[in-house]
PDB file of C-alpha atoms and ligand atoms in Angstrom:
ATOM      1  CA  UNK A   1     -84.373 -21.681   9.233  1.00  0.00           C
ATOM      2  CA  UNK A   2     -80.977 -20.334   8.708  1.00  0.00           C
ATOM      3  CA  UNK A   3     -78.084 -22.317   7.192  1.00  0.00           C
ATOM      4  CA  UNK A   4     -74.455 -22.031   7.305  1.00  0.00           C
ATOM      5  CA  UNK A   5     -71.538 -23.594   5.788  1.00  0.00           C
ATOM      6  CA  UNK A   6     -69.071 -25.396   7.891  1.00  0.00           C
ATOM      7  CA  UNK A   7     -65.813 -27.186   7.124  1.00  0.00           C
ATOM      8  CA  UNK A   8     -63.678 -29.475   9.414  1.00  0.00           C
ATOM      9  CA  UNK A   9     -60.331 -28.280   7.996  1.00  0.00           C
ATOM     10  CA  UNK A  10     -57.648 -30.506   6.854  1.00  0.00           C
ATOM     11  CA  UNK A  11     -55.530 -30.110   9.997  1.00  0.00           C
ATOM     12  CA  UNK A  12     -58.349 -31.109  12.195  1.00  0.00           C
ATOM     13  CA  UNK A  13     -59.375 -34.378  10.073  1.00  0.00           C
ATOM     14  CA  UNK A  14     -55.530 -35.279  10.167  1.00  0.00           C
ATOM     15  CA  UNK A  15     -55.388 -34.851  13.859  1.00  0.00           C
ATOM     16  CA  UNK A  16     -58.800 -37.065  14.335  1.00  0.00           C
ATOM     17  CA  UNK A  17     -60.763 -34.196  15.951  1.00  0.00           C
ATOM     18  CA  UNK A  18     -63.639 -34.651  13.532  1.00  0.00           C
ATOM     19  CA  UNK A  19     -65.663 -36.533  16.108  1.00  0.00           C
ATOM     20  CA  UNK A  20     -65.082 -33.952  18.917  1.00  0.00           C
ATOM     21  CA  UNK A  21     -65.968 -31.157  16.491  1.00  0.00           C
ATOM     22  CA  UNK A  22     -69.229 -32.924  15.554  1.00  0.00           C
ATOM     23  CA  UNK A  23     -70.161 -33.320  19.024  1.00  0.00           C
ATOM     24  CA  UNK A  24     -69.611 -29.946  19.820  1.00  0.00           C
ATOM     25  CA  UNK A  25     -71.917 -28.800  16.939  1.00  0.00           C
ATOM     26  CA  UNK A  26     -74.660 -31.063  17.987  1.00  0.00           C
ATOM     27  CA  UNK A  27     -74.306 -30.064  21.754  1.00  0.00           C
ATOM     28  CA  UNK A  28     -74.794 -26.554  20.506  1.00  0.00           C
ATOM     29  CA  UNK A  29     -78.092 -27.468  19.242  1.00  0.00           C
ATOM     30  CA  UNK A  30     -77.273 -26.948  15.499  1.00  0.00           C
ATOM     31  CA  UNK A  31     -78.692 -29.502  13.213  1.00  0.00           C
ATOM     32  CA  UNK A  32     -76.698 -31.231  10.726  1.00  0.00           C
ATOM     33  CA  UNK A  33     -78.613 -30.848   7.364  1.00  0.00           C
ATOM     34  CA  UNK A  34     -75.686 -32.294   5.092  1.00  0.00           C
ATOM     35  CA  UNK A  35     -72.216 -33.669   5.654  1.00  0.00           C
ATOM     36  CA  UNK A  36     -69.729 -35.214   3.415  1.00  0.00           C
ATOM     37  CA  UNK A  37     -65.783 -35.564   3.244  1.00  0.00           C
ATOM     38  CA  UNK A  38     -64.204 -33.650   0.182  1.00  0.00           C
ATOM     39  CA  UNK A  39     -60.688 -33.209  -1.011  1.00  0.00           C
ATOM     40  CA  UNK A  40     -60.493 -29.803  -2.878  1.00  0.00           C
ATOM     41  CA  UNK A  41     -58.307 -29.438  -5.657  1.00  0.00           C
ATOM     42  CA  UNK A  42     -56.103 -26.243  -5.614  1.00  0.00           C
ATOM     43  CA  UNK A  43     -58.423 -24.731  -8.189  1.00  0.00           C
ATOM     44  CA  UNK A  44     -61.379 -25.561  -6.095  1.00  0.00           C
ATOM     45  CA  UNK A  45     -60.041 -24.112  -2.999  1.00  0.00           C
ATOM     46  CA  UNK A  46     -59.121 -20.994  -4.887  1.00  0.00           C
ATOM     47  CA  UNK A  47     -62.747 -20.723  -6.293  1.00  0.00           C
ATOM     48  CA  UNK A  48     -64.102 -21.407  -2.516  1.00  0.00           C
ATOM     49  CA  UNK A  49     -61.909 -18.506  -1.140  1.00  0.00           C
ATOM     50  CA  UNK A  50     -62.294 -16.146  -4.231  1.00  0.00           C
ATOM     51  CA  UNK A  51     -63.032 -13.159  -1.930  1.00  0.00           C
ATOM     52  CA  UNK A  52     -59.535 -13.589  -0.403  1.00  0.00           C
ATOM     53  CA  UNK A  53     -57.649 -13.565  -3.577  1.00  0.00           C
ATOM     54  CA  UNK A  54     -54.872 -10.812  -3.424  1.00  0.00           C
ATOM     55  CA  UNK A  55     -54.524 -11.241   0.187  1.00  0.00           C
ATOM     56  CA  UNK A  56     -50.870 -12.312   1.370  1.00  0.00           C
ATOM     57  CA  UNK A  57     -52.197 -15.422   2.830  1.00  0.00           C
ATOM     58  CA  UNK A  58     -54.080 -16.639  -0.380  1.00  0.00           C
ATOM     59  CA  UNK A  59     -51.483 -18.909  -1.709  1.00  0.00           C
ATOM     60  CA  UNK A  60     -50.711 -20.618   1.483  1.00  0.00           C
ATOM     61  CA  UNK A  61     -54.509 -20.787   2.478  1.00  0.00           C
ATOM     62  CA  UNK A  62     -55.499 -22.494  -0.881  1.00  0.00           C
ATOM     63  CA  UNK A  63     -52.397 -24.882  -0.746  1.00  0.00           C
ATOM     64  CA  UNK A  64     -53.370 -25.837   3.014  1.00  0.00           C
ATOM     65  CA  UNK A  65     -57.110 -26.262   2.069  1.00  0.00           C
ATOM     66  CA  UNK A  66     -56.215 -28.509  -0.735  1.00  0.00           C
ATOM     67  CA  UNK A  67     -53.709 -30.695   1.218  1.00  0.00           C
ATOM     68  CA  UNK A  68     -56.071 -33.263   2.476  1.00  0.00           C
ATOM     69  CA  UNK A  69     -59.514 -34.384   3.279  1.00  0.00           C
ATOM     70  CA  UNK A  70     -61.775 -32.257   4.786  1.00  0.00           C
ATOM     71  CA  UNK A  71     -65.244 -32.599   6.169  1.00  0.00           C
ATOM     72  CA  UNK A  72     -68.109 -30.081   4.665  1.00  0.00           C
ATOM     73  CA  UNK A  73     -71.247 -29.535   6.450  1.00  0.00           C
ATOM     74  CA  UNK A  74     -74.489 -27.617   6.091  1.00  0.00           C
ATOM     75  CA  UNK A  75     -75.691 -26.554   9.778  1.00  0.00           C
ATOM     76  CA  UNK A  76     -79.364 -25.187  10.396  1.00  0.00           C
ATOM     77  CA  UNK A  77     -80.909 -23.483  13.125  1.00  0.00           C
ATOM     78  CA  UNK A  78     -82.115 -20.215  14.359  1.00  0.00           C
ATOM     79  CA  UNK A  79     -79.225 -17.829  14.030  1.00  0.00           C
ATOM     80  CA  UNK A  80     -76.988 -20.525  12.776  1.00  0.00           C
ATOM     81  CA  UNK A  81     -74.406 -18.314  11.019  1.00  0.00           C
ATOM     82  CA  UNK A  82     -73.700 -16.399  14.510  1.00  0.00           C
ATOM     83  CA  UNK A  83     -73.945 -19.361  16.792  1.00  0.00           C
ATOM     84  CA  UNK A  84     -71.360 -21.413  14.487  1.00  0.00           C
ATOM     85  CA  UNK A  85     -68.994 -18.325  14.428  1.00  0.00           C
ATOM     86  CA  UNK A  86     -69.218 -18.264  18.041  1.00  0.00           C
ATOM     87  CA  UNK A  87     -68.645 -21.879  18.703  1.00  0.00           C
ATOM     88  CA  UNK A  88     -65.489 -21.490  16.413  1.00  0.00           C
ATOM     89  CA  UNK A  89     -63.923 -18.600  18.088  1.00  0.00           C
ATOM     90  CA  UNK A  90     -61.812 -15.988  16.543  1.00  0.00           C
ATOM     91  CA  UNK A  91     -59.748 -16.864  13.471  1.00  0.00           C
ATOM     92  CA  UNK A  92     -56.590 -16.351  15.345  1.00  0.00           C
ATOM     93  CA  UNK A  93     -56.537 -19.054  18.054  1.00  0.00           C
ATOM     94  CA  UNK A  94     -54.288 -16.719  20.328  1.00  0.00           C
ATOM     95  CA  UNK A  95     -57.459 -14.423  20.318  1.00  0.00           C
ATOM     96  CA  UNK A  96     -60.091 -16.974  20.461  1.00  0.00           C
ATOM     97  CA  UNK A  97     -62.134 -17.446  23.692  1.00  0.00           C
ATOM     98  CA  UNK A  98     -61.544 -20.251  26.193  1.00  0.00           C
ATOM     99  CA  UNK A  99     -63.957 -23.374  25.297  1.00  0.00           C
ATOM    100  CA  UNK A 100     -63.985 -22.380  21.232  1.00  0.00           C
ATOM    101  CA  UNK A 101     -63.138 -24.708  18.898  1.00  0.00           C
ATOM    102  CA  UNK A 102     -60.124 -22.852  17.420  1.00  0.00           C
ATOM    103  CA  UNK A 103     -58.732 -22.101  21.086  1.00  0.00           C
ATOM    104  CA  UNK A 104     -59.161 -25.960  21.747  1.00  0.00           C
ATOM    105  CA  UNK A 105     -57.917 -27.394  18.602  1.00  0.00           C
ATOM    106  CA  UNK A 106     -56.353 -24.711  16.056  1.00  0.00           C
ATOM    107  CA  UNK A 107     -52.640 -24.824  15.506  1.00  0.00           C
ATOM    108  CA  UNK A 108     -52.271 -21.235  14.146  1.00  0.00           C
ATOM    109  CA  UNK A 109     -54.184 -18.493  12.331  1.00  0.00           C
ATOM    110  CA  UNK A 110     -53.996 -20.496   9.067  1.00  0.00           C
ATOM    111  CA  UNK A 111     -54.340 -24.099  10.357  1.00  0.00           C
ATOM    112  CA  UNK A 112     -57.253 -23.149  12.270  1.00  0.00           C
ATOM    113  CA  UNK A 113     -59.370 -26.335  12.472  1.00  0.00           C
ATOM    114  CA  UNK A 114     -62.716 -25.131  11.370  1.00  0.00           C
ATOM    115  CA  UNK A 115     -64.427 -22.679   8.734  1.00  0.00           C
ATOM    116  CA  UNK A 116     -67.765 -20.865   8.854  1.00  0.00           C
ATOM    117  CA  UNK A 117     -69.639 -18.532   6.659  1.00  0.00           C
ATOM    118  CA  UNK A 118     -69.570 -14.850   7.808  1.00  0.00           C
ATOM    119  CA  UNK A 119     -72.673 -13.621   6.389  1.00  0.00           C
ATOM    120  CA  UNK A 120     -76.206 -14.989   4.593  1.00  0.00           C
ATOM    121  CA  UNK A 121     -74.639 -14.244   1.138  1.00  0.00           C
ATOM    122  CA  UNK A 122     -71.566 -15.892   1.866  1.00  0.00           C
ATOM    123  CA  UNK A 123     -73.426 -18.841   3.272  1.00  0.00           C
ATOM    124  CA  UNK A 124     -75.451 -19.084   0.359  1.00  0.00           C
ATOM    125  CA  UNK A 125     -72.572 -18.944  -1.961  1.00  0.00           C
ATOM    126  CA  UNK A 126     -70.503 -21.601   0.006  1.00  0.00           C
ATOM    127  CA  UNK A 127     -73.367 -23.906   0.439  1.00  0.00           C
ATOM    128  CA  UNK A 128     -74.179 -23.918  -3.369  1.00  0.00           C
ATOM    129  CA  UNK A 129     -70.243 -24.249  -4.256  1.00  0.00           C
ATOM    130  CA  UNK A 130     -69.973 -27.593  -2.155  1.00  0.00           C
ATOM    131  CA  UNK A 131     -73.444 -29.156  -2.089  1.00  0.00           C
ATOM    132  CA  UNK A 132     -76.252 -29.802  -4.599  1.00  0.00           C
ATOM    133  CA  UNK A 133     -80.058 -29.605  -3.300  1.00  0.00           C
ATOM    134  CA  UNK A 134     -80.421 -33.289  -3.160  1.00  0.00           C
ATOM    135  CA  UNK A 135     -77.599 -33.703  -0.506  1.00  0.00           C
ATOM    136  CA  UNK A 136     -79.280 -31.214   1.973  1.00  0.00           C
ATOM    137  CA  UNK A 137     -81.816 -32.988   4.207  1.00  0.00           C
ATOM    138  CA  UNK A 138     -84.807 -31.200   5.529  1.00  0.00           C
ATOM    139  CA  UNK A 139     -85.582 -31.423   9.097  1.00  0.00           C
TER     140      UNK A 139
HETATM  141  P1  CMP B   1     -61.370 -19.019   7.366  1.00  0.00           P
HETATM  142  O1  CMP B   1     -62.484 -18.733   8.564  1.00  0.00           O
HETATM  143  O2  CMP B   1     -61.650 -20.386   6.876  1.00  0.00           O
HETATM  144  O3  CMP B   1     -61.382 -17.863   6.409  1.00  0.00           O
HETATM  145  C1  CMP B   1     -60.389 -17.454   5.673  1.00  0.00           C
HETATM  146  C2  CMP B   1     -59.068 -18.193   6.107  1.00  0.00           C
HETATM  147  O4  CMP B   1     -57.731 -17.672   5.745  1.00  0.00           O
HETATM  148  C3  CMP B   1     -59.139 -18.007   7.594  1.00  0.00           C
HETATM  149  O5  CMP B   1     -60.138 -19.127   8.162  1.00  0.00           O
HETATM  150  C4  CMP B   1     -57.614 -18.708   7.849  1.00  0.00           C
HETATM  151  O6  CMP B   1     -57.485 -20.016   7.575  1.00  0.00           O
HETATM  152  C5  CMP B   1     -56.931 -18.025   6.939  1.00  0.00           C
HETATM  153  N1  CMP B   1     -56.379 -16.655   7.256  1.00  0.00           N
HETATM  154  C6  CMP B   1     -57.148 -15.607   7.534  1.00  0.00           C
HETATM  155  N2  CMP B   1     -56.139 -14.723   8.091  1.00  0.00           N
HETATM  156  C7  CMP B   1     -54.998 -15.140   8.017  1.00  0.00           C
HETATM  157  C8  CMP B   1     -53.829 -14.381   8.132  1.00  0.00           C
HETATM  158  N3  CMP B   1     -53.651 -13.186   8.554  1.00  0.00           N
HETATM  159  N4  CMP B   1     -52.783 -15.410   7.904  1.00  0.00           N
HETATM  160  C9  CMP B   1     -52.829 -16.532   7.516  1.00  0.00           C
HETATM  161  N5  CMP B   1     -54.119 -17.188   7.339  1.00  0.00           N
HETATM  162  C10 CMP B   1     -55.232 -16.424   7.523  1.00  0.00           C
END
């Protein structure tokens, strides 16, 4: 069964949107295999987003992602990576389809409420970055 890494980002946690986002995940039929609240340090955020190092938004993104608590999850299901990305909507909320989480909840392209892995290799890296094996529950 495919797994993906999801994050309810600091903007969404601060705005008390976690419950609505978790409800949408479960309504979509994705199983929550692991979940915890995290508060990344700047260095940890830089490591998580290492593929974006050198991009113009890297400093601002890592400052934002380390600015407050977030909720990290491992989601599981058939096609979980694509299904979670579909539910999130486009990175830029202005381009996200109606009904998607980013369209509903994102403030802008950076404070965009949720994160999801974009491919199987990224999912494996991101899950291992934030969870150890004992924290991930089998169905
Ligand atoms: P995420 O899916 O977590 O992956 C990388 C993040 O960088 C993205 O969501 C946004 O939060 C942020 N991001 C991507 N593109 C831009 C951009 N052009 N300007 C600002 N932030 C961006």
